[in-house]
Short mmCIF file of C-alpha atoms and ligand atoms in Angstrom, two decimals:
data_model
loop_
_atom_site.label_atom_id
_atom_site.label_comp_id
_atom_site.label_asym_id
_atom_site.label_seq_id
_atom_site.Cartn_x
_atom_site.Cartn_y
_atom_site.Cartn_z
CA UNK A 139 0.00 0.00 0.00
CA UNK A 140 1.18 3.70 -0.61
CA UNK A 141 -1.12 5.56 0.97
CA UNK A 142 -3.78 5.45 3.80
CA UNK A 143 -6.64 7.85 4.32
CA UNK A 144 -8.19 7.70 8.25
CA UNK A 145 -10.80 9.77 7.30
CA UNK A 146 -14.81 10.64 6.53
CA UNK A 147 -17.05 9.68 3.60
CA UNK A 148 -20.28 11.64 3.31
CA UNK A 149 -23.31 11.22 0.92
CA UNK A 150 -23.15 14.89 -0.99
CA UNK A 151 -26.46 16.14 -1.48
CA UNK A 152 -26.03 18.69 -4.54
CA UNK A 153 -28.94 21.12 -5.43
CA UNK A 154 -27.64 23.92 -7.96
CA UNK A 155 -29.91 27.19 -6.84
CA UNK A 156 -29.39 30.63 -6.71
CA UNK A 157 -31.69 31.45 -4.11
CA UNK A 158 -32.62 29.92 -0.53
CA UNK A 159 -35.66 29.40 0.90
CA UNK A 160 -36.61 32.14 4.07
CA UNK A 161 -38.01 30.49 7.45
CA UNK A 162 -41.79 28.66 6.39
CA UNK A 163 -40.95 28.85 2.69
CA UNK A 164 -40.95 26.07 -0.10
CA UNK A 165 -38.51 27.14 -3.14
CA UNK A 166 -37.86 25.20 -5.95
CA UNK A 167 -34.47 24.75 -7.48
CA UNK A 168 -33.55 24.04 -10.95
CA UNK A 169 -31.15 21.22 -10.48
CA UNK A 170 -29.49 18.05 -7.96
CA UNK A 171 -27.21 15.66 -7.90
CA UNK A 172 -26.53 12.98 -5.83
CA UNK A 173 -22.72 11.91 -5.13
CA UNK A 174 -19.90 10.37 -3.06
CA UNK A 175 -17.99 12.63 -0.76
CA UNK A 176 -16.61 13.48 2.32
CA UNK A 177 -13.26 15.08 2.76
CA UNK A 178 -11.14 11.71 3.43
CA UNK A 179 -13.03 9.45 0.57
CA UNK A 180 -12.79 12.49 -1.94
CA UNK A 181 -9.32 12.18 -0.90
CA UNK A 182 -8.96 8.99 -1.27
CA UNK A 183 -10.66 8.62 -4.35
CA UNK A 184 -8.59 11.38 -6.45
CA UNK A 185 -5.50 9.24 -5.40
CA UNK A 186 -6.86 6.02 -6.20
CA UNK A 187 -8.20 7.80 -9.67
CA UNK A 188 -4.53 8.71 -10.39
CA UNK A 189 -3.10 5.00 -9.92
CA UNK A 190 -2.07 5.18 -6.25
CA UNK A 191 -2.30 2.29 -3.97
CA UNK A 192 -4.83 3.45 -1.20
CA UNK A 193 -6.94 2.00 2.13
CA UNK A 194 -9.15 3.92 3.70
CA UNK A 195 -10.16 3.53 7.14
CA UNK A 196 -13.22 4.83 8.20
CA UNK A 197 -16.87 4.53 9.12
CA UNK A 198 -20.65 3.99 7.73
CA UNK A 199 -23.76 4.09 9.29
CA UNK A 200 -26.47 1.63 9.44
CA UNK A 201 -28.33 3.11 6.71
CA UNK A 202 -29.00 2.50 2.61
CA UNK A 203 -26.26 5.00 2.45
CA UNK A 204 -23.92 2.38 3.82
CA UNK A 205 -23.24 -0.02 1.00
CA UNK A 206 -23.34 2.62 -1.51
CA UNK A 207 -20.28 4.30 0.11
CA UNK A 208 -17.85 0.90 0.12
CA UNK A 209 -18.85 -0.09 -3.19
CA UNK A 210 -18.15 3.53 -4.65
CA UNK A 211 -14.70 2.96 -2.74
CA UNK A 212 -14.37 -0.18 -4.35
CA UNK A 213 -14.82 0.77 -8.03
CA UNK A 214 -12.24 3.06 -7.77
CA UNK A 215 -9.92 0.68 -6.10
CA UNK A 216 -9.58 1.58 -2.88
CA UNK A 217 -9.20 -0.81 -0.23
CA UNK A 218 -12.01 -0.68 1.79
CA UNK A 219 -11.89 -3.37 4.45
CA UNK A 220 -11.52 -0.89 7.70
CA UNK A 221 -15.10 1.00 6.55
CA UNK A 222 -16.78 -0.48 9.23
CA UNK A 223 -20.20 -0.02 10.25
CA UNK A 224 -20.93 1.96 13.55
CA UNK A 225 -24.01 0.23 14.77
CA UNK A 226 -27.49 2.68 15.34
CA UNK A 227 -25.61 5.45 13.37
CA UNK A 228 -26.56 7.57 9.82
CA UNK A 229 -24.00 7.51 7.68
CA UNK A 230 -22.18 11.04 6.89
CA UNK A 231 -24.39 13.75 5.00
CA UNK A 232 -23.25 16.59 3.47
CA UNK A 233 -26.21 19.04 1.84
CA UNK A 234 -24.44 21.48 -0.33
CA UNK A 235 -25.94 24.30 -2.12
CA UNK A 236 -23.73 25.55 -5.49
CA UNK A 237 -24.86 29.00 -6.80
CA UNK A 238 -24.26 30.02 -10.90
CA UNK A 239 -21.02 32.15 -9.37
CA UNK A 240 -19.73 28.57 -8.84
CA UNK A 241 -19.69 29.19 -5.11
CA UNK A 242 -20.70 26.87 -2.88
CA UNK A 243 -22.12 26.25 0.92
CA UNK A 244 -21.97 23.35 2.52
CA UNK A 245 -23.35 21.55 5.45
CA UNK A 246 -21.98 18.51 7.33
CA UNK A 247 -23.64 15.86 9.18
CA UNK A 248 -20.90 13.64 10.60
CA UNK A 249 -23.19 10.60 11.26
CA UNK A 250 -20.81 7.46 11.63
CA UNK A 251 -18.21 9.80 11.22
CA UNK A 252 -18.01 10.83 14.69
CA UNK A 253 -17.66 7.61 15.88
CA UNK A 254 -14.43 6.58 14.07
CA UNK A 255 -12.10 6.03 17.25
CA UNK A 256 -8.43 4.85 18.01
CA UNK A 257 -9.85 1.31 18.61
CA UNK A 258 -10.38 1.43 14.53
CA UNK A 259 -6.83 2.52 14.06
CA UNK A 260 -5.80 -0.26 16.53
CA UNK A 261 -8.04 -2.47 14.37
CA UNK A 262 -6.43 -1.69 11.08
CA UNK A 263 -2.94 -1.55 12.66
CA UNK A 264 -0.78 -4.54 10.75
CA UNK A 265 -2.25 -2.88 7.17
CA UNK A 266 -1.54 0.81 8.34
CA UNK A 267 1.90 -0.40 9.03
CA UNK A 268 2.80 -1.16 5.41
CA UNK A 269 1.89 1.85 4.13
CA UNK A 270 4.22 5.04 2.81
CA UNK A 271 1.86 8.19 3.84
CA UNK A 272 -0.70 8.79 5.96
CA UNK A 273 -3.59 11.31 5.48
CA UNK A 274 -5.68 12.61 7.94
CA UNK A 275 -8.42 15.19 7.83
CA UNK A 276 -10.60 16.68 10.36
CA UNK A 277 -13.91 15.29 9.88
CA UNK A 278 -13.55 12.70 12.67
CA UNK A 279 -13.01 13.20 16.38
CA UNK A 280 -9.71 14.89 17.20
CA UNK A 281 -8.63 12.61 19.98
CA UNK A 282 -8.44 10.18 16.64
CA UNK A 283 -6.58 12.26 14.41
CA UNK A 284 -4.16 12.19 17.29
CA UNK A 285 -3.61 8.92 17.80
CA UNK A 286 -3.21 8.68 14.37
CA UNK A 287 -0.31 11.26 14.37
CA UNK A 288 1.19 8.92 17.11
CA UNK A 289 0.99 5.78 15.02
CA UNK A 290 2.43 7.28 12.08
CA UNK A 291 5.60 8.49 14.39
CA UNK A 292 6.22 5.23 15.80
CA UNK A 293 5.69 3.22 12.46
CA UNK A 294 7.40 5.83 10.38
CA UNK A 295 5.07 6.92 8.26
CA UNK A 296 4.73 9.88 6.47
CA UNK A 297 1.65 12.38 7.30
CA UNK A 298 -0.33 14.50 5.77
CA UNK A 299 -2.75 16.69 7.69
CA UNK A 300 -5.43 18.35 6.27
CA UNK A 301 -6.95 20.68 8.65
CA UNK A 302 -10.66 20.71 7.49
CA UNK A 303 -12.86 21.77 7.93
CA UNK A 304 -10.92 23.99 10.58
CA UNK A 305 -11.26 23.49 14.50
CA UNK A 306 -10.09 26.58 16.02
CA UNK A 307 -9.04 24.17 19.26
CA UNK A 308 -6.42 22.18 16.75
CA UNK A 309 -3.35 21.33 19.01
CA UNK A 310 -0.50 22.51 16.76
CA UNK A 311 1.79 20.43 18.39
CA UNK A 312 0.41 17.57 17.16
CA UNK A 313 0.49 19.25 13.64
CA UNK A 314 4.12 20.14 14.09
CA UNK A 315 4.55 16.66 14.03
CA UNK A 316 3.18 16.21 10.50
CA UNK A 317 5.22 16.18 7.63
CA UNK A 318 3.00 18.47 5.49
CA UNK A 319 0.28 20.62 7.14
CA UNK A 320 -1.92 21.79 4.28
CA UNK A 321 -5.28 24.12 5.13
CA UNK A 322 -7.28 26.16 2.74
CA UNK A 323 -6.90 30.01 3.70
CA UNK A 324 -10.26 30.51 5.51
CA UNK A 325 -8.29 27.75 7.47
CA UNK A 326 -5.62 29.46 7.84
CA UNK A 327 -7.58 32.46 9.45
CA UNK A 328 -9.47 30.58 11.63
CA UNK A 329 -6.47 28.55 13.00
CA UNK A 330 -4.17 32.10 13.81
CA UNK A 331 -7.11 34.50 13.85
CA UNK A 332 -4.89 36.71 11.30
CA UNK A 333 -6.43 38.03 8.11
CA UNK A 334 -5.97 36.28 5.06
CA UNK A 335 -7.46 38.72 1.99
CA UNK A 336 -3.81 39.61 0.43
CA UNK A 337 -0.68 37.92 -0.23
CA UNK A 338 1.25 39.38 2.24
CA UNK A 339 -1.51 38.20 5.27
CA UNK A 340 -1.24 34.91 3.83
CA UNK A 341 2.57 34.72 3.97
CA UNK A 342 2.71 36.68 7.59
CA UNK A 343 -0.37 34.32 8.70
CA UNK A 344 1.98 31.52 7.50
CA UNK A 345 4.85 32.55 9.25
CA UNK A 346 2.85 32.62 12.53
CA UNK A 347 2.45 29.04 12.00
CA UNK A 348 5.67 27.90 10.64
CA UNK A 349 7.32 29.47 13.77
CA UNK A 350 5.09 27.50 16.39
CA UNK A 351 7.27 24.42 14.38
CA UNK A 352 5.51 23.42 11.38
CA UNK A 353 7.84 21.22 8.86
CA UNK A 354 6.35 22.09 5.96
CA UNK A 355 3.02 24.51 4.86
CA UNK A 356 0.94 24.06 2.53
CA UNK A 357 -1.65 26.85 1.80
CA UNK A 358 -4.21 26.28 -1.05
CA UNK A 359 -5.97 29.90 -2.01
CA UNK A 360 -8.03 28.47 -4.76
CA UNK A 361 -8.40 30.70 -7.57
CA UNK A 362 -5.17 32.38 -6.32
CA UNK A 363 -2.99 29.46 -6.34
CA UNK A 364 -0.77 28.25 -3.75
CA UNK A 365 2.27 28.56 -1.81
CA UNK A 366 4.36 26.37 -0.16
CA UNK A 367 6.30 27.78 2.97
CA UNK A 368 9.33 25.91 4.73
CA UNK A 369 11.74 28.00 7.09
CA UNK A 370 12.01 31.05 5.21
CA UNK A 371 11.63 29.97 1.81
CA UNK A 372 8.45 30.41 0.00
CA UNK A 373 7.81 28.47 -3.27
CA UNK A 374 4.50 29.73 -5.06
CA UNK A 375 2.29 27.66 -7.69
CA UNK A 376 0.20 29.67 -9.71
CA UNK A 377 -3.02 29.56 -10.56
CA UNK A 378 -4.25 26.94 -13.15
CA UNK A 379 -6.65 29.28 -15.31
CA UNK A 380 -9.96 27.45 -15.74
CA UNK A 381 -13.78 28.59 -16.33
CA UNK A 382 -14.84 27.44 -12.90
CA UNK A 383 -18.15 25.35 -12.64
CA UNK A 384 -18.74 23.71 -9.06
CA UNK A 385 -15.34 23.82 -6.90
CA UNK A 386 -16.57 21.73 -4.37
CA UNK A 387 -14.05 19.62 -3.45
CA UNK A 388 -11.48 20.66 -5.33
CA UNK A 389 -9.27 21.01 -2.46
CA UNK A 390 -9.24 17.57 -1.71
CA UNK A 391 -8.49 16.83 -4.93
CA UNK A 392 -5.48 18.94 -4.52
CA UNK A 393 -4.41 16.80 -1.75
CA UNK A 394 -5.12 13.22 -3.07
CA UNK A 395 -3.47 13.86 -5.89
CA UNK A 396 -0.28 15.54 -3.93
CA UNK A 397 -0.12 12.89 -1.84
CA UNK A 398 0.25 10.33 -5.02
CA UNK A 399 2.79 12.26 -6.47
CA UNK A 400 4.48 12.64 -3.79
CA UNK A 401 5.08 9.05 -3.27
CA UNK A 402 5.91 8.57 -7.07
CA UNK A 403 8.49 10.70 -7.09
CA UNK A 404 9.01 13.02 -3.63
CA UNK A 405 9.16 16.48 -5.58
CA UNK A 406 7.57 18.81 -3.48
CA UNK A 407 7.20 21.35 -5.98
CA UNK A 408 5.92 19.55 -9.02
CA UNK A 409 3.57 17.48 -6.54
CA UNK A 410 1.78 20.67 -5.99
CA UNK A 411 1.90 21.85 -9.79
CA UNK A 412 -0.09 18.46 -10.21
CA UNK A 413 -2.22 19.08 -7.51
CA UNK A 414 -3.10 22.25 -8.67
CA UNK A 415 -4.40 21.56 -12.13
CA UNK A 416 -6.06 18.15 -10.87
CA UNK A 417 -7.99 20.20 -8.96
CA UNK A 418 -8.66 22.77 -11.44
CA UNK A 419 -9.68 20.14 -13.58
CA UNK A 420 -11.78 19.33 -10.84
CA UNK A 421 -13.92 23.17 -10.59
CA UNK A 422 -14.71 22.08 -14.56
CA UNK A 423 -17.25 19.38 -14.10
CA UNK A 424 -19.86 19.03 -11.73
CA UNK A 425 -19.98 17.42 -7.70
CA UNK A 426 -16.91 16.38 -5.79
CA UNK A 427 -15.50 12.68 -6.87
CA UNK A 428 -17.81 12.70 -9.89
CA UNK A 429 -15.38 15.77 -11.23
CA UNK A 430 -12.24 14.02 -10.29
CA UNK A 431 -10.70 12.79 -13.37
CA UNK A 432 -8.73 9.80 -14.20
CA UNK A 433 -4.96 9.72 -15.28
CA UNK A 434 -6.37 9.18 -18.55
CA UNK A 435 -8.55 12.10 -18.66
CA UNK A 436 -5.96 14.59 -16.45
CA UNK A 437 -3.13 13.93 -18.92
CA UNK A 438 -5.85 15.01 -22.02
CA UNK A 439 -6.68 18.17 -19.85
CA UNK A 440 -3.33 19.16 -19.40
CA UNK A 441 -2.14 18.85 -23.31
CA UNK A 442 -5.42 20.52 -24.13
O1 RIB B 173 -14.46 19.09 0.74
C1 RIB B 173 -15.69 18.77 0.15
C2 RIB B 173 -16.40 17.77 0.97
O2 RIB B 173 -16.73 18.34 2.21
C3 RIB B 173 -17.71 17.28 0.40
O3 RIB B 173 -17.57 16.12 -0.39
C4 RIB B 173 -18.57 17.08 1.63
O4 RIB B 173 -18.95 15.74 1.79
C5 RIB B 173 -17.76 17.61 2.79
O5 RIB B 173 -17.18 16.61 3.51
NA1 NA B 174 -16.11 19.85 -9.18
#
């Protein structure tokens, strides 16, 4: 195995509207779609999609939602024997709401998600053990992504942590201990309370960060591009220009398909160049995994 992903899955609930309905209102919107998601299978998924090895650990609800989930996992070859099912649970939701700017809102309903605990980790510990990287998000309980970060020391594993959706309480030690800390800027704001609107707040925000001990930092700024930040070095990626459609998750894309490259080949810097136009490859096409592309279909975009 390369790569393992302790993460969520959620059942994205897609309506395409422009307006919302006010309290005791019915509203109807043009369009829905129903798809796969949640920050650690999206993540999963994109690296799976690009050829990577991947197992997921991670957890279902007792619900029709369920068996949709693990086969969807499945088809994409991702090893799915640690989804387990947490027993009297719903599996993860995620209602999101995608206006014609492209922008969208969305909603999380951990379900099963919240019960994901070190016992699971424990659980999938001889197959965690083979692996190259780790990747954790922050859609499960903390004390998990912890342990985790533990493991990962003591097995020597690589991690990746993905600090999202952001949790203002995040122990930076434990990030510190990371390889690659990588949060979105409204992350980064929330997580150091600094603004993030230009360039130069993301950089100082960054430094605030880097100097509580991160290794390495990873900012994604969407439409802006993004900058890697190690010491006092700064390395920036530009952005990928695309005709945005629906950018939900395109930055997990961005991570799943760093973390493959950076097993192939350990180039920090082209890893992210990847990343970035996988993911804007990503904002073309509708929904989260159903936008991901394969390495088929990335390597057409990018001679396009
Ligand atoms: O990052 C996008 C993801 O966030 C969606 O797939 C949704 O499920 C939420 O987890
Ligand atoms: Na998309």
């Amino acid at each position: 195995m390369d790569i393992a992903v302790i993460g969520s899955n959620m059942v994205d609930l897609i309506t395409y509207t422009n307006s919302m309905p006010k309290a005791g209102e019915t509203l109807e919107a043009p369009d829905f779609a129903l798809g796969c998601g949640g920050k650690g299978a999206n993540q999963a998924v994109a690296a799976a999609k690009l050829g990577a090895s991947v197992m997921m650990v991670s957890k279902v609800g007792e619900d029709l939602f369920a068996d949709n989930t693990v086969k969807n996992l499945q088809r994409f070859g991702v090893d799915a024997q640690h989804v387990t099912v947490a027993a009297g649970t719903s599996s993860g939701v995620a209602p999101i709401f995608v206006d014609d700017q492209s922008q969208n809102r969305i909603l999380i309903i951990k379900g099963a998600n919240a019960h994901l605990s070190p016992a699971d980790i424990d659980a999938a510990a001889e197959d965690l053990k083979r692996c190259r990287l780790m990747v954790l998000q922050l859609e499960i309980p903390l004390p998990t992504v912890y342990y985790a970060i533990d493991f990962a020391r003591q097995n020597g594993i690589q991690v990746i942590l993905n600090p999202a959706p952001a949790v203002a309480g995040l122990d930076i030690d434990y990030a510190c201990q990371c390889d690659f800390f990588m949060p979105n800027e409204t992350e980064l704001e929330i997580l150091t309370g600094l603004p993030v609107s230009t360039e130069d707040e993301v950089l100082r925000a960054g430094q605030m960060l880097l100097g509580r001990g991160l290794k390495n930092l990873i900012i994604t700024l969407g439409s802006r591009g993004s900058v890697w930040m190690q010491g006092d070095a700064v390395h920036r990626i530009k952005p990928t220009p695309v005709k945005a459609i629906d950018t939900s998750g395109a930055g997990d894309a961005f991570i799943g398909c760093f973390a493959h490259f950076l097993i192939q080949h350990g180039d920090i810097a082209k890893a992210m160049q990847s990343a970035s136009d996988y993911a804007a490859c990503s904002v073309t096409g509708r929904g989260t995994q159903l936008s991901y592309p394969d390495a088929d279909t990335f390597h057409r975009f990018l001679n396009d």
